Tab-separated table of C-alpha atoms and ligand atoms in Angstrom:
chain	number	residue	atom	x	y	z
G	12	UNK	CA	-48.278	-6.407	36.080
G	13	UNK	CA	-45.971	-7.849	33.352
G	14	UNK	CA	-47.315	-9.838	30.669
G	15	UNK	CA	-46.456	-13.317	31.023
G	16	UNK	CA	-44.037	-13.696	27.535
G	17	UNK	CA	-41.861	-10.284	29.112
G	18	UNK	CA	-38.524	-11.239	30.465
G	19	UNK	CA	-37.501	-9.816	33.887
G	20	UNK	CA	-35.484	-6.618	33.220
G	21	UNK	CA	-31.250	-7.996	33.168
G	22	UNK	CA	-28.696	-5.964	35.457
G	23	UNK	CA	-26.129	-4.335	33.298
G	24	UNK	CA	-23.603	-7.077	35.149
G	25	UNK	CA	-26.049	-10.070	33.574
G	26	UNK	CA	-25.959	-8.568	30.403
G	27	UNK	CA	-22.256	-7.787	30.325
G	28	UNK	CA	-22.317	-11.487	30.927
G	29	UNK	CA	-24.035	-12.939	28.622
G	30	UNK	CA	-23.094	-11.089	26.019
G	31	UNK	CA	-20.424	-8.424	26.465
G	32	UNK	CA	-21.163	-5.135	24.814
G	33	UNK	CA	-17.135	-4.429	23.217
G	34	UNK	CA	-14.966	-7.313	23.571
G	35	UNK	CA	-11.229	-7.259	24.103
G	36	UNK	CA	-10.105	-5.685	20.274
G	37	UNK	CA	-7.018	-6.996	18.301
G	38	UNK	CA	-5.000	-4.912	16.349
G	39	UNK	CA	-5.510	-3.994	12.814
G	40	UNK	CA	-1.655	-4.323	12.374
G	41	UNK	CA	0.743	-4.621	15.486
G	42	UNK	CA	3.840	-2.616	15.189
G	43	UNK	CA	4.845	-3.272	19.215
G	44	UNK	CA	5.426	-6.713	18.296
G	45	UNK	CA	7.336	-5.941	15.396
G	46	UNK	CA	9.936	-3.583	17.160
G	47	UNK	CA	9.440	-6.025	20.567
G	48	UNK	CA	11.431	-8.588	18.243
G	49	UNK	CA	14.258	-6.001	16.486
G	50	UNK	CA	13.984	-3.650	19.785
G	51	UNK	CA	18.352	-3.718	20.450
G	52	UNK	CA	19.350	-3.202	16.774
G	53	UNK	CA	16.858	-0.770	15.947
G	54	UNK	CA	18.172	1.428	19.313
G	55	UNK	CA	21.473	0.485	18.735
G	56	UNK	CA	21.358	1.711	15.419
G	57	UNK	CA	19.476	5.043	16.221
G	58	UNK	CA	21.983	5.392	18.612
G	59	UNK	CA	24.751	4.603	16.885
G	60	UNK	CA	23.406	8.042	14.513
G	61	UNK	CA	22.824	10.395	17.503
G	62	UNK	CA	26.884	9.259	18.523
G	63	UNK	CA	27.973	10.668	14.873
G	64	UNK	CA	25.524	13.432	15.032
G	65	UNK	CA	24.812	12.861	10.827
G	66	UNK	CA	21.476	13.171	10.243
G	67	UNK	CA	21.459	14.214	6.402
G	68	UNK	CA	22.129	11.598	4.158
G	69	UNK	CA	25.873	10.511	4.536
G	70	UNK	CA	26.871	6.517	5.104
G	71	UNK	CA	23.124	4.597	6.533
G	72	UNK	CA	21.699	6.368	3.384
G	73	UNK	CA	24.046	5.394	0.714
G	74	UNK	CA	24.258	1.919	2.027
G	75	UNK	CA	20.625	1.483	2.523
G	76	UNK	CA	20.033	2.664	-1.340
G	77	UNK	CA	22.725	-0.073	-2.408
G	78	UNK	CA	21.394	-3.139	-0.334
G	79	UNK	CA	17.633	-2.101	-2.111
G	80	UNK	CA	19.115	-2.099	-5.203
G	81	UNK	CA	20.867	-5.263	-4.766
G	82	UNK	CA	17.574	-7.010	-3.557
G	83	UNK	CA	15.371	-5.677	-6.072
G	84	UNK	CA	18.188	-6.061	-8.770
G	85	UNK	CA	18.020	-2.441	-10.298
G	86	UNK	CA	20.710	-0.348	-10.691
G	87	UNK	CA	20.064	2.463	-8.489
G	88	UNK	CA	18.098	3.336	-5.696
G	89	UNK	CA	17.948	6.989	-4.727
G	90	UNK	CA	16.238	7.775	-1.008
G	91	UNK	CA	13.714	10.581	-0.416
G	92	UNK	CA	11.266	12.223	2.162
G	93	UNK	CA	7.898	10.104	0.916
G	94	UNK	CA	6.318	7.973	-1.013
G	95	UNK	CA	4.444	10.401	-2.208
G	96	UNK	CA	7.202	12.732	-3.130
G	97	UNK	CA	9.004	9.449	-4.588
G	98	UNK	CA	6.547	9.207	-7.143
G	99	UNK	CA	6.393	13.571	-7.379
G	100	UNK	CA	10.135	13.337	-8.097
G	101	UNK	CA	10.424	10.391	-10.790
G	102	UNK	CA	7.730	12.366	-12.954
G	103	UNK	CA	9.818	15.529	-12.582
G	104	UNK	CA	12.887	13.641	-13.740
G	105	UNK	CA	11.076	12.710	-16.647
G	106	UNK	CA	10.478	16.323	-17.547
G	107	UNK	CA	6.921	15.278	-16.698
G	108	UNK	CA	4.883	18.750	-16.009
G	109	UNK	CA	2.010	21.126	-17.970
G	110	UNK	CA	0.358	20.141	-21.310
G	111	UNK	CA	1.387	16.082	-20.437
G	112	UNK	CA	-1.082	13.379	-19.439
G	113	UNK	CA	-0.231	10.427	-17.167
G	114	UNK	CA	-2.436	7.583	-16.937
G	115	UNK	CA	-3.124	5.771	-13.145
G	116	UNK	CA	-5.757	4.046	-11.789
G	117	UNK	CA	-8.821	5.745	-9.509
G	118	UNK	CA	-8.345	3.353	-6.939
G	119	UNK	CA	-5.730	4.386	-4.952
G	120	UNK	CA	-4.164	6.242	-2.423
G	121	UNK	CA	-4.516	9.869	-2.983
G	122	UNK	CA	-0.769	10.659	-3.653
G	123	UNK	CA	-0.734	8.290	-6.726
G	124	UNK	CA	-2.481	10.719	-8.915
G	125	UNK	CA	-1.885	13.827	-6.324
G	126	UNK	CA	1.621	13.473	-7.816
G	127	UNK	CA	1.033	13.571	-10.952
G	128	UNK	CA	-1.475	16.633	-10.380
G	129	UNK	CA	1.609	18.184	-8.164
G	130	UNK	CA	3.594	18.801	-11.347
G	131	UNK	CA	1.242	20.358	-13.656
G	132	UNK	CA	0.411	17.637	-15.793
G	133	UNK	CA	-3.804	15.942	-16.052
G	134	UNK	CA	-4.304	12.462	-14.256
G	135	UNK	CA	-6.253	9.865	-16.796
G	136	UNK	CA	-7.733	7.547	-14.838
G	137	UNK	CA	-8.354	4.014	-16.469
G	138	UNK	CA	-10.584	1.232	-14.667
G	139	UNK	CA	-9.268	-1.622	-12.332
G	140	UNK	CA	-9.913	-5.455	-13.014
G	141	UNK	CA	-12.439	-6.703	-10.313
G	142	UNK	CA	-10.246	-9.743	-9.059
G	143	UNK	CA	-6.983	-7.887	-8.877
G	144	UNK	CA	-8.255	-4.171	-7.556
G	145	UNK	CA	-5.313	-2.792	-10.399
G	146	UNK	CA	-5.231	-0.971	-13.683
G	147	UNK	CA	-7.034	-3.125	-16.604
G	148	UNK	CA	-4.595	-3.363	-19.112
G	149	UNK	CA	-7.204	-3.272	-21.862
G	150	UNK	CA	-8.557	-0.219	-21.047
G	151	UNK	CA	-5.365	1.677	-21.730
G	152	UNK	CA	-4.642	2.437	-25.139
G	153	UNK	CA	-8.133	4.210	-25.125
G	154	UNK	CA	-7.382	6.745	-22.702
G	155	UNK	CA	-4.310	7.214	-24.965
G	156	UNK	CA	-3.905	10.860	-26.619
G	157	UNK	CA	-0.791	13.191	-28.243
G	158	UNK	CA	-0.298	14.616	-24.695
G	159	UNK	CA	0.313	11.042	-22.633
G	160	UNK	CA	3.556	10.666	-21.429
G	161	UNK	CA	3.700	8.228	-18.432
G	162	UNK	CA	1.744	5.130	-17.155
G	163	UNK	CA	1.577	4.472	-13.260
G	164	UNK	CA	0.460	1.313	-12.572
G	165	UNK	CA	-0.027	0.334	-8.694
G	166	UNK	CA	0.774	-2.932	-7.253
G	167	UNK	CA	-2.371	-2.689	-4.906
G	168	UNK	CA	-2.801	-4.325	-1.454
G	169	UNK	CA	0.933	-6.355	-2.353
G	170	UNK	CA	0.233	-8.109	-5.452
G	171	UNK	CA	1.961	-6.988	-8.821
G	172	UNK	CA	-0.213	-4.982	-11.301
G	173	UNK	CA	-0.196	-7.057	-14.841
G	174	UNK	CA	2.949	-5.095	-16.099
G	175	UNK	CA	3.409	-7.280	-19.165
G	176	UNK	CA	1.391	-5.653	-21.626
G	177	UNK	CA	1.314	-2.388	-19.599
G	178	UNK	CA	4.897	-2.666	-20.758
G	179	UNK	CA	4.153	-3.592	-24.236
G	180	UNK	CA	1.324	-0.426	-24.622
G	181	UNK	CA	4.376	1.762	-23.485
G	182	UNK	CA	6.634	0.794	-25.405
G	183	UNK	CA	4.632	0.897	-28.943
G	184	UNK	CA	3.838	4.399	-27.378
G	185	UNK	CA	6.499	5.388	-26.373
G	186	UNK	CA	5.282	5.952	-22.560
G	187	UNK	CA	7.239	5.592	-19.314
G	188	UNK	CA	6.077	3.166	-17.047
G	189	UNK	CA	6.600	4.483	-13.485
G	190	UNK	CA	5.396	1.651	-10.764
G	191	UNK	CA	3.562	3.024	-7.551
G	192	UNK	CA	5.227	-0.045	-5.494
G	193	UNK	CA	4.369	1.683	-2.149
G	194	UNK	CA	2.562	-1.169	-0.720
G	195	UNK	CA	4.032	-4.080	-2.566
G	196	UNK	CA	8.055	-4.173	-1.788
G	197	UNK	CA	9.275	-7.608	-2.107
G	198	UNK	CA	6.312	-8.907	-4.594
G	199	UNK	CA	7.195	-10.356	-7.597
G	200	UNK	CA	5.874	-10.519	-10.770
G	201	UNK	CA	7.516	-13.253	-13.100
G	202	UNK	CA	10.225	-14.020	-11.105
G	203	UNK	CA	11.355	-10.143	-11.063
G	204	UNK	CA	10.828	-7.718	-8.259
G	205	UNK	CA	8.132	-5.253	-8.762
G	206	UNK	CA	9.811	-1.760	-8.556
G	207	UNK	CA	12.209	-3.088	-10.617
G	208	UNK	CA	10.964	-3.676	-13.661
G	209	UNK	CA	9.796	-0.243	-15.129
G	210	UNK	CA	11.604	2.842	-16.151
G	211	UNK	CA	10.991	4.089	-12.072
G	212	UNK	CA	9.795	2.574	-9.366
G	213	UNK	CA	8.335	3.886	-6.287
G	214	UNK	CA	8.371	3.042	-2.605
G	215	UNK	CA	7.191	4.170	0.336
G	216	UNK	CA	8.456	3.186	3.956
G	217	UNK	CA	5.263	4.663	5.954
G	218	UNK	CA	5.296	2.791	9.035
G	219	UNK	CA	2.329	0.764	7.987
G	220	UNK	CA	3.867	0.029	4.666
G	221	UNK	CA	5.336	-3.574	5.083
G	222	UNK	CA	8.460	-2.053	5.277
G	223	UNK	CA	8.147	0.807	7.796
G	224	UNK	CA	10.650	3.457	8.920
G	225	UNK	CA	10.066	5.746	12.186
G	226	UNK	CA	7.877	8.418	10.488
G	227	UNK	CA	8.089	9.066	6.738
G	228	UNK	CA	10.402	7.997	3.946
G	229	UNK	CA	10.598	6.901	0.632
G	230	UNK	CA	13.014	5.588	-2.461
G	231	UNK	CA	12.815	5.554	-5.734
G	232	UNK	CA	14.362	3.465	-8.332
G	233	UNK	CA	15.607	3.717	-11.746
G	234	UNK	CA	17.410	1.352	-14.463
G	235	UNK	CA	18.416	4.427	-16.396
G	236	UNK	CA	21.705	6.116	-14.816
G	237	UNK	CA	20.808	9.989	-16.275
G	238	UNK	CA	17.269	10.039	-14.654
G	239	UNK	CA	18.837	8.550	-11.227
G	240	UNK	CA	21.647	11.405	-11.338
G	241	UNK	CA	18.658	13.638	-11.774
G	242	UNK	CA	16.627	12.664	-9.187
G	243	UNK	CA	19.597	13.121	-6.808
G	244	UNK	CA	19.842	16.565	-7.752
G	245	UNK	CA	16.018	16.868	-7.568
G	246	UNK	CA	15.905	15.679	-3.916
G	247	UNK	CA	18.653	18.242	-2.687
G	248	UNK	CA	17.869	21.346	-3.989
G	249	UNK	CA	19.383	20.873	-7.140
G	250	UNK	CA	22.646	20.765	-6.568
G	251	UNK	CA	25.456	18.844	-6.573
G	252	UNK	CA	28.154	21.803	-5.581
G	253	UNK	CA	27.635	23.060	-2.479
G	254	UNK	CA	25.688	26.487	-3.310
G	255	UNK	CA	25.677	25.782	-6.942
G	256	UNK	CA	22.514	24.959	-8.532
G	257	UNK	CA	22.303	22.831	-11.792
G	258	UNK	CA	18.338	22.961	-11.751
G	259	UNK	CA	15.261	23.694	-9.735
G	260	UNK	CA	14.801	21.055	-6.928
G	261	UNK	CA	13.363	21.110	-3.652
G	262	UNK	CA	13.977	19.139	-0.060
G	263	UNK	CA	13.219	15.726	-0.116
G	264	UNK	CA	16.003	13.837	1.352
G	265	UNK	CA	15.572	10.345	3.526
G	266	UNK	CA	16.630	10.912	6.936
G	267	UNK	CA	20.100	9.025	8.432
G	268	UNK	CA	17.937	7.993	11.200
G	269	UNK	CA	14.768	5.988	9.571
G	270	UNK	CA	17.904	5.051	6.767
G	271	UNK	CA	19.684	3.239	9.682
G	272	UNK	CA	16.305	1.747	11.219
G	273	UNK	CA	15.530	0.748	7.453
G	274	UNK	CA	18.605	-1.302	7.732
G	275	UNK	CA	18.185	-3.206	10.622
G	276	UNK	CA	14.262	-4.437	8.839
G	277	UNK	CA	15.549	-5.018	5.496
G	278	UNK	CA	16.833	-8.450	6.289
G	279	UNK	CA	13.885	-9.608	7.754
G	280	UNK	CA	11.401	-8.331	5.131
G	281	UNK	CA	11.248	-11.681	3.123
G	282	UNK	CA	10.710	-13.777	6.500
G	283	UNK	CA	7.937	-10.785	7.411
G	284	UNK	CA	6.398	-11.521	4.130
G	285	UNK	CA	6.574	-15.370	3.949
G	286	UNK	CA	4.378	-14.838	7.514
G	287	UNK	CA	1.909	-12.659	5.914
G	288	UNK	CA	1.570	-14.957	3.088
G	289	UNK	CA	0.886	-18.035	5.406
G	290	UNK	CA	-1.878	-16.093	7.117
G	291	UNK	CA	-3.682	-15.241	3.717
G	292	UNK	CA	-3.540	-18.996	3.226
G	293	UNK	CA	-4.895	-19.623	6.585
G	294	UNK	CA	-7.625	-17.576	6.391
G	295	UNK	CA	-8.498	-18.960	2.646
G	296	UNK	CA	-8.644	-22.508	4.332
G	297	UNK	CA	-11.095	-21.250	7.276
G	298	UNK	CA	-13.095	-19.329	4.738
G	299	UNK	CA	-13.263	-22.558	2.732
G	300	UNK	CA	-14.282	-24.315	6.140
G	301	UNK	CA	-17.315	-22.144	6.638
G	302	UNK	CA	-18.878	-22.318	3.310
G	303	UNK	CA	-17.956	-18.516	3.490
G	304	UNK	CA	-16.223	-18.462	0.080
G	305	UNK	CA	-18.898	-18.329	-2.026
G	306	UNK	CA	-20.218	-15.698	-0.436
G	307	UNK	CA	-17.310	-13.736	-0.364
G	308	UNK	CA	-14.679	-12.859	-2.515
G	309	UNK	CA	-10.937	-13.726	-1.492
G	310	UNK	CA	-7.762	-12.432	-2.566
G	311	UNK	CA	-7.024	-14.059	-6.171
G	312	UNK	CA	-2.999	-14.096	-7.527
G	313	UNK	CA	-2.623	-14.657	-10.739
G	314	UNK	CA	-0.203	-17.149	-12.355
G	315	UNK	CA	3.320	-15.815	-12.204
G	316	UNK	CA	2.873	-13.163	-9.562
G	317	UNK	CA	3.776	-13.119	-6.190
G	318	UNK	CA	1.248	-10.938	-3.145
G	319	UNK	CA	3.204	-9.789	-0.260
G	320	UNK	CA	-0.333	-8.704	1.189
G	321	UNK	CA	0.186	-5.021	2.579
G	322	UNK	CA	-3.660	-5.518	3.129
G	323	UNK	CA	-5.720	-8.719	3.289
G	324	UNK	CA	-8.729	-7.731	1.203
G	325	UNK	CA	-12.131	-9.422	0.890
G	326	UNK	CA	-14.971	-8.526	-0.770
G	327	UNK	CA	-18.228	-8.825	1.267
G	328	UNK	CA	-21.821	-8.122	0.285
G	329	UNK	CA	-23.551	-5.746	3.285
G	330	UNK	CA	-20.049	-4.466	3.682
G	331	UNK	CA	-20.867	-1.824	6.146
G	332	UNK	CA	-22.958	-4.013	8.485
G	333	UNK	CA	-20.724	-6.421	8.716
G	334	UNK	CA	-17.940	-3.972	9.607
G	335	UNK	CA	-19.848	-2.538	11.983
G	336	UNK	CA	-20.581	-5.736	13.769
G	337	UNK	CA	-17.013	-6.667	13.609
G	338	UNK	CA	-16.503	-3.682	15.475
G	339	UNK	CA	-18.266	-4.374	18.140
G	340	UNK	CA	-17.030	-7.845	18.601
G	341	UNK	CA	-13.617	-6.351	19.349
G	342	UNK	CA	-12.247	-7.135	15.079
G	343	UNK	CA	-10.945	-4.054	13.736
G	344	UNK	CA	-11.163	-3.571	9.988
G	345	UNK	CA	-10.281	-0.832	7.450
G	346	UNK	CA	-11.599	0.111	3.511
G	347	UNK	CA	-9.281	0.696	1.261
G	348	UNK	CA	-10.864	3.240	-0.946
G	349	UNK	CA	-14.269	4.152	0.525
G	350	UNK	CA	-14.182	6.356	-2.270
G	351	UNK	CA	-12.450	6.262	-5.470
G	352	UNK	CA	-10.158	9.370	-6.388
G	353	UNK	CA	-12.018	10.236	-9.610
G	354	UNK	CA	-14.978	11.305	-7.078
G	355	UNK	CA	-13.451	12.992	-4.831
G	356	UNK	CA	-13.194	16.713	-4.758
G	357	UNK	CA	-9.997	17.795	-5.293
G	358	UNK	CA	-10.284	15.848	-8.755
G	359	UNK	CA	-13.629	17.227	-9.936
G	360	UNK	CA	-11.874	19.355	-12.240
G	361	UNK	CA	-10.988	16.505	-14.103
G	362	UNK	CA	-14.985	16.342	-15.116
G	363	UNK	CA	-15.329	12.694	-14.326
G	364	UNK	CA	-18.648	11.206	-13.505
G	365	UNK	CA	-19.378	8.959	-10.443
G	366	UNK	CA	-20.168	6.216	-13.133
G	367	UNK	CA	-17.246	6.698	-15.261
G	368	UNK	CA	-15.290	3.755	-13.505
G	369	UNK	CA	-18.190	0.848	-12.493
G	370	UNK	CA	-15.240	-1.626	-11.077
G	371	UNK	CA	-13.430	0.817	-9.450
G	372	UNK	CA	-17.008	2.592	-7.399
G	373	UNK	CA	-17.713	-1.308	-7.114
G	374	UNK	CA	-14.609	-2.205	-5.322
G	375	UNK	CA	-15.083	0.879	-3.000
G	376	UNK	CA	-18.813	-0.242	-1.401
G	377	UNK	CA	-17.462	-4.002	-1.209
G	378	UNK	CA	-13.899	-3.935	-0.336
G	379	UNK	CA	-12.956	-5.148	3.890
G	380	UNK	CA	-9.457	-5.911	4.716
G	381	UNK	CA	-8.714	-7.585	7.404
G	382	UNK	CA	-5.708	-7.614	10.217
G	383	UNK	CA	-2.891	-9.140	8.590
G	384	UNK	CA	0.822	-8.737	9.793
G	385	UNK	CA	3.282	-11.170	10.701
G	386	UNK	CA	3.064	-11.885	14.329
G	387	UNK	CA	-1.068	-12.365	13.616
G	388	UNK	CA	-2.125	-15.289	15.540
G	389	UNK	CA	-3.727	-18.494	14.049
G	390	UNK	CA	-6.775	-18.082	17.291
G	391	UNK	CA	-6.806	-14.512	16.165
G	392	UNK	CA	-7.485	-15.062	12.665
G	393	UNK	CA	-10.596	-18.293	13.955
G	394	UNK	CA	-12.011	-15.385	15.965
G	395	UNK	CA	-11.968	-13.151	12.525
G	396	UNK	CA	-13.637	-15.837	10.598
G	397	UNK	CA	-15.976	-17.137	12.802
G	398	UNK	CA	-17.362	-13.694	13.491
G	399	UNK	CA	-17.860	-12.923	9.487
G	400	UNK	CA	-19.749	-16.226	9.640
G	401	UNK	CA	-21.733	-15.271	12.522
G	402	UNK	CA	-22.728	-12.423	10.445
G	403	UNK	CA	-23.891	-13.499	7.664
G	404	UNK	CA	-25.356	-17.113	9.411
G	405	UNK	CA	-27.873	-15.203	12.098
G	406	UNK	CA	-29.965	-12.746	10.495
G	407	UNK	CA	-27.639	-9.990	11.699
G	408	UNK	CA	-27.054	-9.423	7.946
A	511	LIG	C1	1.413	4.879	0.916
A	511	LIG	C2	1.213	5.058	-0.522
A	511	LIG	C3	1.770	6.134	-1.229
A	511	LIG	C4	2.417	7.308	-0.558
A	511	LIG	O1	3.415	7.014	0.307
A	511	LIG	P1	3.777	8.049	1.504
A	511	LIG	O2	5.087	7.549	1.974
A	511	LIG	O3	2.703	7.893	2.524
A	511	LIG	O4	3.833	9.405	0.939
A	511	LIG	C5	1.613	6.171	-2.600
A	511	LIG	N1	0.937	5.230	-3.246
A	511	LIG	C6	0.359	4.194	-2.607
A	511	LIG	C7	-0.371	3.160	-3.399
A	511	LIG	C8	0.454	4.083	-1.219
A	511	LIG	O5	-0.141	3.071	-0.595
């Protein structure tokens, strides 16, 4: 007999009912919604490529390099196969290789310092600030030696690294500052675009990026008219005369095709942003609501800069319960780093240890983002919040 305190065993229907096991998920980022709203011009403009049979380079590409240099005000704007080889390419321009140290942050994506591996030369990682996630300016000039050539600061998750007295360290130097702007086009930092403002900048159009083409691309910019006429040799093989080559380059060209689809986005970017930038606030305000902000850390933008959030990033103590109860209440969420690069294997030659960067480890066992993209949904972002609080109200923490 059952003991009177036992429950009668629930059907897997009651149960379902009461409380379902997976709810109905939202997306981390919805890119169906995105081309729902641009679906004509986008296949009008693919199609309008397949009629002239182009596909290298030619007239989408050159005019898509202009209208990015016109809206982040640089001089020139040179298309290539990646963000990653975007940032590969400016260093070789630079004459960048063996015996020369470049100094990034550890967290990133990979390709940051994979690029500056990719050319011979030793990454020199320096730690981030806690309330930005980017490179510390103080802790440059120590990591400073004979061999340092380059500094690549990252404008993280969309907001604008402090380039100010990054710029100020490289210039007494005598450093190039190279900007890893792969998540943060259209972000500003003092009124100026970012990607604009050092000797290179680099950008990425992987379809997550906030501007996304139909597989992968990237651009990189330059104020300096030599080192643009070199990376357009770089890109194409070197050469500028059809089989004549001036030096050694290598394929890296950005397709007519994602060029085209590039051009039908650009216009809306600044709208896409303003959207993301309203959710961030909206979220702040329900955080705020809940109590939840003390708890947690939010985004923080400092005076003068501009965050196009590419990522929505909180900081949350019990990070990986809480993710994994988000999970099953149907909120998908993502960690950007889980690990930072300095500890990761293919950098263990470098002879870092796990403590070398505290903020940078301590951003990777804290650090949720959230779904953020344009056509989020005010209800969408209440169920977000209201499930954190749930979390961290019941004992489920
Ligand atoms: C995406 C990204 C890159 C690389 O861009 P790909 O186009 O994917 O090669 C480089 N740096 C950062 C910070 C990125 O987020």
């Amino acid at each position: 007999m059952a003991a009177p305190h036992q429950v009668p065993d629930m059907s897997v229907s009651d149960r379902t009912r009461i409380r379902p096991s997976k709810k109905t998920s939202l997306p981390f980022l919805d890119l169906k919604a995105q081309f729902a709203s641009i679906r004509e011009d986008v296949l009008k403009a693919v199609e309008s490529v397949f009629e002239s049979q182009q596909f290298i380079l030619g007239k989408e590409v050159q005019l898509l390099e202009q209208e990015i240099a016109s809206f982040l005000s640089v001089p020139e704007a040179i298309g290539c196969a990646s963000g990653s080889d975007a940032l590969y390419l400016s260093l070789l321009a630079l004459h960048i290789g063996r015996g020369n140290e470049v100094i990034t942050t550890p967290f990133t994506f990979v390709a940051t310092a994979g690029a500056i591996a990719r050319t011979g030369a030793k990454p020199v990682f320096v730690d981030i600030d806690p309330a930005t996630y980017n490179i510390e300016p103080s802790l440059i000039e120590a990591a400073i030696t004979d061999k340092t050539r380059a500094i690549i600061p990252v404008h993280l998750f969309g907001l604008a690294a402090d380039l100010d007295p990054i710029l100020e360290i490289a210039n007494r130097h005598n450093l190039a500052v190279i900007e890893d702007a792969a998540q943060a086009i259209g972000a500003t930092y003092r009124g100026r675009q970012v990607g604009g403002i050092g000797l290179c900048g680099c950008f990425s159009f992987f379809p997550s990026k906030n501007l996304g083409c139909a597989g992968d691309g990237g651009l990189v910019t330059t104020t300096d008219a030599k080192v643009a006429d070199e990376l357009r040799l770089l890109r194409a093989h070197g050469s500028r005369k059809k089989y004549h080559y001036e030096i050694l380059g290598t394929n890296s060209r950005l397709d007519t095709l994602h060029a085209a689809v590039l051009r039908v986005k650009l216009p809306h970017l600044q709208s896409w942003a303003h959207r993301r930038a309203e959710h961030a606030a909206f979220y702040k305000t329900l955080f705020e609501g809940t109590g939840l902000a003390t708890i947690l850390r939010l985004p923080s933008i400092p005076a003068g800069r501009t965050h196009v959030y590419n990522q929505f990033v909180i900081r949350a103590p019990r990070r990986d319960n809480l993710r994994a109860f988000l999970d099953t209440e149907g909120i998908p969420t993502d960690v950007y780093y889980p690990s930072p690069l300095h500890v990761q294997p293919a950098f263990s030659y470098l002879g870092y240890e796990h403590a070398s960067f505290p903020e940078a480890g301590k951003a990777s066992r804290e650090a949720l983002a959230l779904p953020i993209y344009p056509e989020l949904s005010r209800q969408d972002q209440e169920r977000v919040v209201t499930s954190i609080s749930d979390f961290y109200t019941s004992n489920l923490a």
